Amino acid sequence: MTCVIEPPRPEDAASLGPLQLRIWLQTYPDEAAGIDEAWIREQRGTAATEEGVAGWREFIEAAERRPNLSFCRVVRSGVGSEVVGFLCGRRGEAVSLGPMYLLEEVRGHGVGGRLMDEFLAWAGGAPVRLWVTEYNAGAVRFYERHGFRATGERELWRGRLPNVRMVRDA
């Protein structure tokens, strides 16, 4: 699969929320944690609503206006094709990475590494922080390969989803 990484266009906002929900449904169900399809739809379903799309449009426009403060790239399955992944980040007191998601069929082909390289170049050597779901072992390994380490800090997102903080020092 040939993938193209590029800044999103405002019209991409309509696909990012539904894509995020689709990827959550692929990635996060975990019976032991009580994370099932109904819980995911309840917690993340708003990403695919009119309000969620408006939020994505605002973020895309902010990244266009102030690219030094907001980062966003989409992955297309070809030039001008459907969006199959994305990575966003923000610069504030620290640089934060997230969200970063790829559809299952895109993972394992080097696209995530290309996305990460673009993001880290944007971060410019500043320390980067992120949260990752503890039982998403593939994502944890991916971040470790890119120089991130777990800090020991943990949280239960919305009372169920176990996340760990990772950081990449300058």
PDB file of N, CA and C in Angstrom, residues 102-161:
ATOM      1  N   LEU A 102      -3.622   4.722  13.421  1.00  0.00           N
ATOM      2  CA  LEU A 102      -3.600   4.156  12.078  1.00  0.00           C
ATOM      3  C   LEU A 102      -4.553   2.967  12.046  1.00  0.00           C
ATOM      4  N   LEU A 103      -5.264   2.815  10.946  1.00  0.00           N
ATOM      5  CA  LEU A 103      -6.090   1.615  10.777  1.00  0.00           C
ATOM      6  C   LEU A 103      -5.199   0.377  10.800  1.00  0.00           C
ATOM      7  N   GLU A 104      -5.743  -0.741  11.250  1.00  0.00           N
ATOM      8  CA  GLU A 104      -4.971  -1.989  11.342  1.00  0.00           C
ATOM      9  C   GLU A 104      -4.263  -2.332  10.035  1.00  0.00           C
ATOM     10  N   GLU A 105      -4.940  -2.157   8.905  1.00  0.00           N
ATOM     11  CA  GLU A 105      -4.362  -2.563   7.626  1.00  0.00           C
ATOM     12  C   GLU A 105      -3.170  -1.710   7.194  1.00  0.00           C
ATOM     13  N   VAL A 106      -2.948  -0.585   7.863  1.00  0.00           N
ATOM     14  CA  VAL A 106      -1.834   0.303   7.538  1.00  0.00           C
ATOM     15  C   VAL A 106      -0.639   0.053   8.456  1.00  0.00           C
ATOM     16  N   ARG A 107      -0.892  -0.503   9.619  1.00  0.00           N
ATOM     17  CA  ARG A 107       0.176  -0.721  10.597  1.00  0.00           C
ATOM     18  C   ARG A 107       1.174  -1.760  10.095  1.00  0.00           C
ATOM     19  N   GLY A 108       2.419  -1.577  10.513  1.00  0.00           N
ATOM     20  CA  GLY A 108       3.456  -2.551  10.170  1.00  0.00           C
ATOM     21  C   GLY A 108       4.092  -2.332   8.815  1.00  0.00           C
ATOM     22  N   HIS A 109       3.838  -1.203   8.179  1.00  0.00           N
ATOM     23  CA  HIS A 109       4.402  -0.913   6.853  1.00  0.00           C
ATOM     24  C   HIS A 109       5.307   0.316   6.865  1.00  0.00           C
ATOM     25  N   GLY A 110       5.693   0.784   8.050  1.00  0.00           N
ATOM     26  CA  GLY A 110       6.601   1.921   8.145  1.00  0.00           C
ATOM     27  C   GLY A 110       5.948   3.289   8.149  1.00  0.00           C
ATOM     28  N   VAL A 111       4.638   3.327   7.993  1.00  0.00           N
ATOM     29  CA  VAL A 111       3.935   4.616   7.942  1.00  0.00           C
ATOM     30  C   VAL A 111       3.995   5.322   9.288  1.00  0.00           C
ATOM     31  N   GLY A 112       3.808   4.583  10.369  1.00  0.00           N
ATOM     32  CA  GLY A 112       3.871   5.179  11.698  1.00  0.00           C
ATOM     33  C   GLY A 112       5.233   5.793  11.970  1.00  0.00           C
ATOM     34  N   GLY A 113       6.291   5.122  11.538  1.00  0.00           N
ATOM     35  CA  GLY A 113       7.638   5.654  11.707  1.00  0.00           C
ATOM     36  C   GLY A 113       7.843   6.940  10.921  1.00  0.00           C
ATOM     37  N   ARG A 114       7.312   6.979   9.723  1.00  0.00           N
ATOM     38  CA  ARG A 114       7.403   8.205   8.922  1.00  0.00           C
ATOM     39  C   ARG A 114       6.650   9.347   9.597  1.00  0.00           C
ATOM     40  N   LEU A 115       5.449   9.040  10.105  1.00  0.00           N
ATOM     41  CA  LEU A 115       4.677  10.051  10.833  1.00  0.00           C
ATOM     42  C   LEU A 115       5.459  10.556  12.051  1.00  0.00           C
ATOM     43  N   MET A 116       6.018   9.625  12.814  1.00  0.00           N
ATOM     44  CA  MET A 116       6.762   9.991  14.010  1.00  0.00           C
ATOM     45  C   MET A 116       7.970  10.848  13.661  1.00  0.00           C
ATOM     46  N   ASP A 117       8.677  10.501  12.587  1.00  0.00           N
ATOM     47  CA  ASP A 117       9.830  11.298  12.170  1.00  0.00           C
ATOM     48  C   ASP A 117       9.422  12.740  11.875  1.00  0.00           C
ATOM     49  N   GLU A 118       8.299  12.930  11.183  1.00  0.00           N
ATOM     50  CA  GLU A 118       7.819  14.290  10.891  1.00  0.00           C
ATOM     51  C   GLU A 118       7.459  15.020  12.182  1.00  0.00           C
ATOM     52  N   PHE A 119       6.799  14.323  13.098  1.00  0.00           N
ATOM     53  CA  PHE A 119       6.406  14.948  14.354  1.00  0.00           C
ATOM     54  C   PHE A 119       7.628  15.343  15.178  1.00  0.00           C
ATOM     55  N   LEU A 120       8.596  14.437  15.298  1.00  0.00           N
ATOM     56  CA  LEU A 120       9.780  14.735  16.098  1.00  0.00           C
ATOM     57  C   LEU A 120      10.595  15.869  15.476  1.00  0.00           C
ATOM     58  N   ALA A 121      10.628  15.953  14.157  1.00  0.00           N
ATOM     59  CA  ALA A 121      11.297  17.089  13.501  1.00  0.00           C
ATOM     60  C   ALA A 121      10.579  18.387  13.873  1.00  0.00           C
ATOM     61  N   TRP A 122       9.253  18.361  13.885  1.00  0.00           N
ATOM     62  CA  TRP A 122       8.463  19.535  14.285  1.00  0.00           C
ATOM     63  C   TRP A 122       8.748  19.899  15.744  1.00  0.00           C
ATOM     64  N   ALA A 123       8.853  18.897  16.614  1.00  0.00           N
ATOM     65  CA  ALA A 123       9.101  19.134  18.039  1.00  0.00           C
ATOM     66  C   ALA A 123      10.475  19.753  18.265  1.00  0.00           C
ATOM     67  N   GLY A 124      11.376  19.530  17.322  1.00  0.00           N
ATOM     68  CA  GLY A 124      12.667  20.196  17.365  1.00  0.00           C
ATOM     69  C   GLY A 124      13.557  19.835  18.532  1.00  0.00           C
ATOM     70  N   GLY A 125      13.504  18.625  18.996  1.00  0.00           N
ATOM     71  CA  GLY A 125      14.377  18.215  20.083  1.00  0.00           C
ATOM     72  C   GLY A 125      13.838  18.512  21.476  1.00  0.00           C
ATOM     73  N   ALA A 126      12.672  19.129  21.566  1.00  0.00           N
ATOM     74  CA  ALA A 126      12.065  19.383  22.875  1.00  0.00           C
ATOM     75  C   ALA A 126      11.589  18.056  23.476  1.00  0.00           C
ATOM     76  N   PRO A 127      11.526  17.956  24.801  1.00  0.00           N
ATOM     77  CA  PRO A 127      10.943  16.753  25.411  1.00  0.00           C
ATOM     78  C   PRO A 127       9.486  16.590  24.940  1.00  0.00           C
ATOM     79  N   VAL A 128       9.072  15.360  24.728  1.00  0.00           N
ATOM     80  CA  VAL A 128       7.723  15.063  24.248  1.00  0.00           C
ATOM     81  C   VAL A 128       7.064  14.111  25.238  1.00  0.00           C
ATOM     82  N   ARG A 129       5.789  14.384  25.542  1.00  0.00           N
ATOM     83  CA  ARG A 129       5.018  13.537  26.458  1.00  0.00           C
ATOM     84  C   ARG A 129       3.811  12.965  25.732  1.00  0.00           C
ATOM     85  N   LEU A 130       3.387  11.794  26.187  1.00  0.00           N
ATOM     86  CA  LEU A 130       2.177  11.180  25.643  1.00  0.00           C
ATOM     87  C   LEU A 130       1.607  10.217  26.660  1.00  0.00           C
ATOM     88  N   TRP A 131       0.343   9.864  26.458  1.00  0.00           N
ATOM     89  CA  TRP A 131      -0.307   8.791  27.201  1.00  0.00           C
ATOM     90  C   TRP A 131      -0.568   7.667  26.220  1.00  0.00           C
ATOM     91  N   VAL A 132      -0.374   6.430  26.663  1.00  0.00           N
ATOM     92  CA  VAL A 132      -0.651   5.264  25.822  1.00  0.00           C
ATOM     93  C   VAL A 132      -1.370   4.230  26.685  1.00  0.00           C
ATOM     94  N   THR A 133      -2.302   3.536  26.060  1.00  0.00           N
ATOM     95  CA  THR A 133      -3.036   2.500  26.782  1.00  0.00           C
ATOM     96  C   THR A 133      -2.092   1.358  27.120  1.00  0.00           C
ATOM     97  N   GLU A 134      -2.072   1.019  28.389  1.00  0.00           N
ATOM     98  CA  GLU A 134      -1.122   0.050  28.924  1.00  0.00           C
ATOM     99  C   GLU A 134      -1.150  -1.294  28.190  1.00  0.00           C
ATOM    100  N   TYR A 135      -2.323  -1.790  27.872  1.00  0.00           N
ATOM    101  CA  TYR A 135      -2.395  -3.111  27.240  1.00  0.00           C
ATOM    102  C   TYR A 135      -2.236  -3.065  25.718  1.00  0.00           C
ATOM    103  N   ASN A 136      -2.001  -1.898  25.163  1.00  0.00           N
ATOM    104  CA  ASN A 136      -1.728  -1.773  23.729  1.00  0.00           C
ATOM    105  C   ASN A 136      -0.222  -1.969  23.527  1.00  0.00           C
ATOM    106  N   ALA A 137       0.216  -3.213  23.658  1.00  0.00           N
ATOM    107  CA  ALA A 137       1.640  -3.548  23.656  1.00  0.00           C
ATOM    108  C   ALA A 137       2.341  -3.103  22.370  1.00  0.00           C
ATOM    109  N   GLY A 138       1.656  -3.199  21.238  1.00  0.00           N
ATOM    110  CA  GLY A 138       2.264  -2.767  19.976  1.00  0.00           C
ATOM    111  C   GLY A 138       2.588  -1.288  19.987  1.00  0.00           C
ATOM    112  N   ALA A 139       1.684  -0.470  20.514  1.00  0.00           N
ATOM    113  CA  ALA A 139       1.923   0.970  20.587  1.00  0.00           C
ATOM    114  C   ALA A 139       3.042   1.278  21.576  1.00  0.00           C
ATOM    115  N   VAL A 140       3.059   0.599  22.712  1.00  0.00           N
ATOM    116  CA  VAL A 140       4.114   0.826  23.697  1.00  0.00           C
ATOM    117  C   VAL A 140       5.468   0.517  23.067  1.00  0.00           C
ATOM    118  N   ARG A 141       5.581  -0.628  22.374  1.00  0.00           N
ATOM    119  CA  ARG A 141       6.852  -0.989  21.709  1.00  0.00           C
ATOM    120  C   ARG A 141       7.224   0.038  20.641  1.00  0.00           C
ATOM    121  N   PHE A 142       6.244   0.503  19.880  1.00  0.00           N
ATOM    122  CA  PHE A 142       6.486   1.519  18.851  1.00  0.00           C
ATOM    123  C   PHE A 142       7.102   2.766  19.474  1.00  0.00           C
ATOM    124  N   TYR A 143       6.498   3.269  20.543  1.00  0.00           N
ATOM    125  CA  TYR A 143       7.017   4.470  21.184  1.00  0.00           C
ATOM    126  C   TYR A 143       8.409   4.228  21.777  1.00  0.00           C
ATOM    127  N   GLU A 144       8.626   3.058  22.360  1.00  0.00           N
ATOM    128  CA  GLU A 144       9.956   2.750  22.899  1.00  0.00           C
ATOM    129  C   GLU A 144      11.009   2.756  21.793  1.00  0.00           C
ATOM    130  N   ARG A 145      10.668   2.212  20.616  1.00  0.00           N
ATOM    131  CA  ARG A 145      11.610   2.222  19.481  1.00  0.00           C
ATOM    132  C   ARG A 145      11.959   3.643  19.052  1.00  0.00           C
ATOM    133  N   HIS A 146      11.069   4.587  19.361  1.00  0.00           N
ATOM    134  CA  HIS A 146      11.297   5.980  18.981  1.00  0.00           C
ATOM    135  C   HIS A 146      11.821   6.820  20.146  1.00  0.00           C
ATOM    136  N   GLY A 147      12.378   6.154  21.149  1.00  0.00           N
ATOM    137  CA  GLY A 147      13.073   6.846  22.219  1.00  0.00           C
ATOM    138  C   GLY A 147      12.240   7.235  23.423  1.00  0.00           C
ATOM    139  N   PHE A 148      10.994   6.798  23.489  1.00  0.00           N
ATOM    140  CA  PHE A 148      10.147   7.108  24.637  1.00  0.00           C
ATOM    141  C   PHE A 148      10.377   6.072  25.736  1.00  0.00           C
ATOM    142  N   ARG A 149      10.154   6.498  26.965  1.00  0.00           N
ATOM    143  CA  ARG A 149      10.237   5.583  28.100  1.00  0.00           C
ATOM    144  C   ARG A 149       9.062   5.865  29.034  1.00  0.00           C
ATOM    145  N   ALA A 150       8.617   4.816  29.700  1.00  0.00           N
ATOM    146  CA  ALA A 150       7.529   4.968  30.670  1.00  0.00           C
ATOM    147  C   ALA A 150       8.052   5.730  31.887  1.00  0.00           C
ATOM    148  N   THR A 151       7.221   6.614  32.418  1.00  0.00           N
ATOM    149  CA  THR A 151       7.612   7.414  33.580  1.00  0.00           C
ATOM    150  C   THR A 151       7.172   6.779  34.893  1.00  0.00           C
ATOM    151  N   GLY A 152       6.297   5.793  34.830  1.00  0.00           N
ATOM    152  CA  GLY A 152       5.723   5.198  36.034  1.00  0.00           C
ATOM    153  C   GLY A 152       4.390   5.827  36.411  1.00  0.00           C
ATOM    154  N   GLU A 153       4.069   6.953  35.776  1.00  0.00           N
ATOM    155  CA  GLU A 153       2.794   7.624  36.031  1.00  0.00           C
ATOM    156  C   GLU A 153       1.685   6.873  35.294  1.00  0.00           C
ATOM    157  N   ARG A 154       0.567   6.630  35.993  1.00  0.00           N
ATOM    158  CA  ARG A 154      -0.564   5.897  35.405  1.00  0.00           C
ATOM    159  C   ARG A 154      -1.850   6.648  35.681  1.00  0.00           C
ATOM    160  N   GLU A 155      -2.849   6.369  34.830  1.00  0.00           N
ATOM    161  CA  GLU A 155      -4.181   6.919  35.047  1.00  0.00           C
ATOM    162  C   GLU A 155      -5.206   5.947  34.469  1.00  0.00           C
ATOM    163  N   LEU A 156      -6.415   6.003  34.996  1.00  0.00           N
ATOM    164  CA  LEU A 156      -7.538   5.276  34.413  1.00  0.00           C
ATOM    165  C   LEU A 156      -8.384   6.315  33.688  1.00  0.00           C
ATOM    166  N   TRP A 157      -8.338   6.285  32.371  1.00  0.00           N
ATOM    167  CA  TRP A 157      -9.113   7.240  31.585  1.00  0.00           C
ATOM    168  C   TRP A 157     -10.585   6.852  31.668  1.00  0.00           C
ATOM    169  N   ARG A 158     -11.395   7.801  32.061  1.00  0.00           N
ATOM    170  CA  ARG A 158     -12.834   7.592  32.230  1.00  0.00           C
ATOM    171  C   ARG A 158     -13.128   6.395  33.133  1.00  0.00           C
ATOM    172  N   GLY A 159     -12.228   6.166  34.100  1.00  0.00           N
ATOM    173  CA  GLY A 159     -12.448   5.153  35.116  1.00  0.00           C
ATOM    174  C   GLY A 159     -12.169   3.725  34.708  1.00  0.00           C
ATOM    175  N   ARG A 160     -11.795   3.487  33.445  1.00  0.00           N
ATOM    176  CA  ARG A 160     -11.582   2.108  33.005  1.00  0.00           C
ATOM    177  C   ARG A 160     -10.323   1.886  32.185  1.00  0.00           C
ATOM    178  N   LEU A 161     -10.019   2.782  31.286  1.00  0.00           N
ATOM    179  CA  LEU A 161      -8.941   2.540  30.331  1.00  0.00           C
ATOM    180  C   LEU A 161      -7.587   2.850  30.976  1.00  0.00           C
TER     181      LEU A 161
END
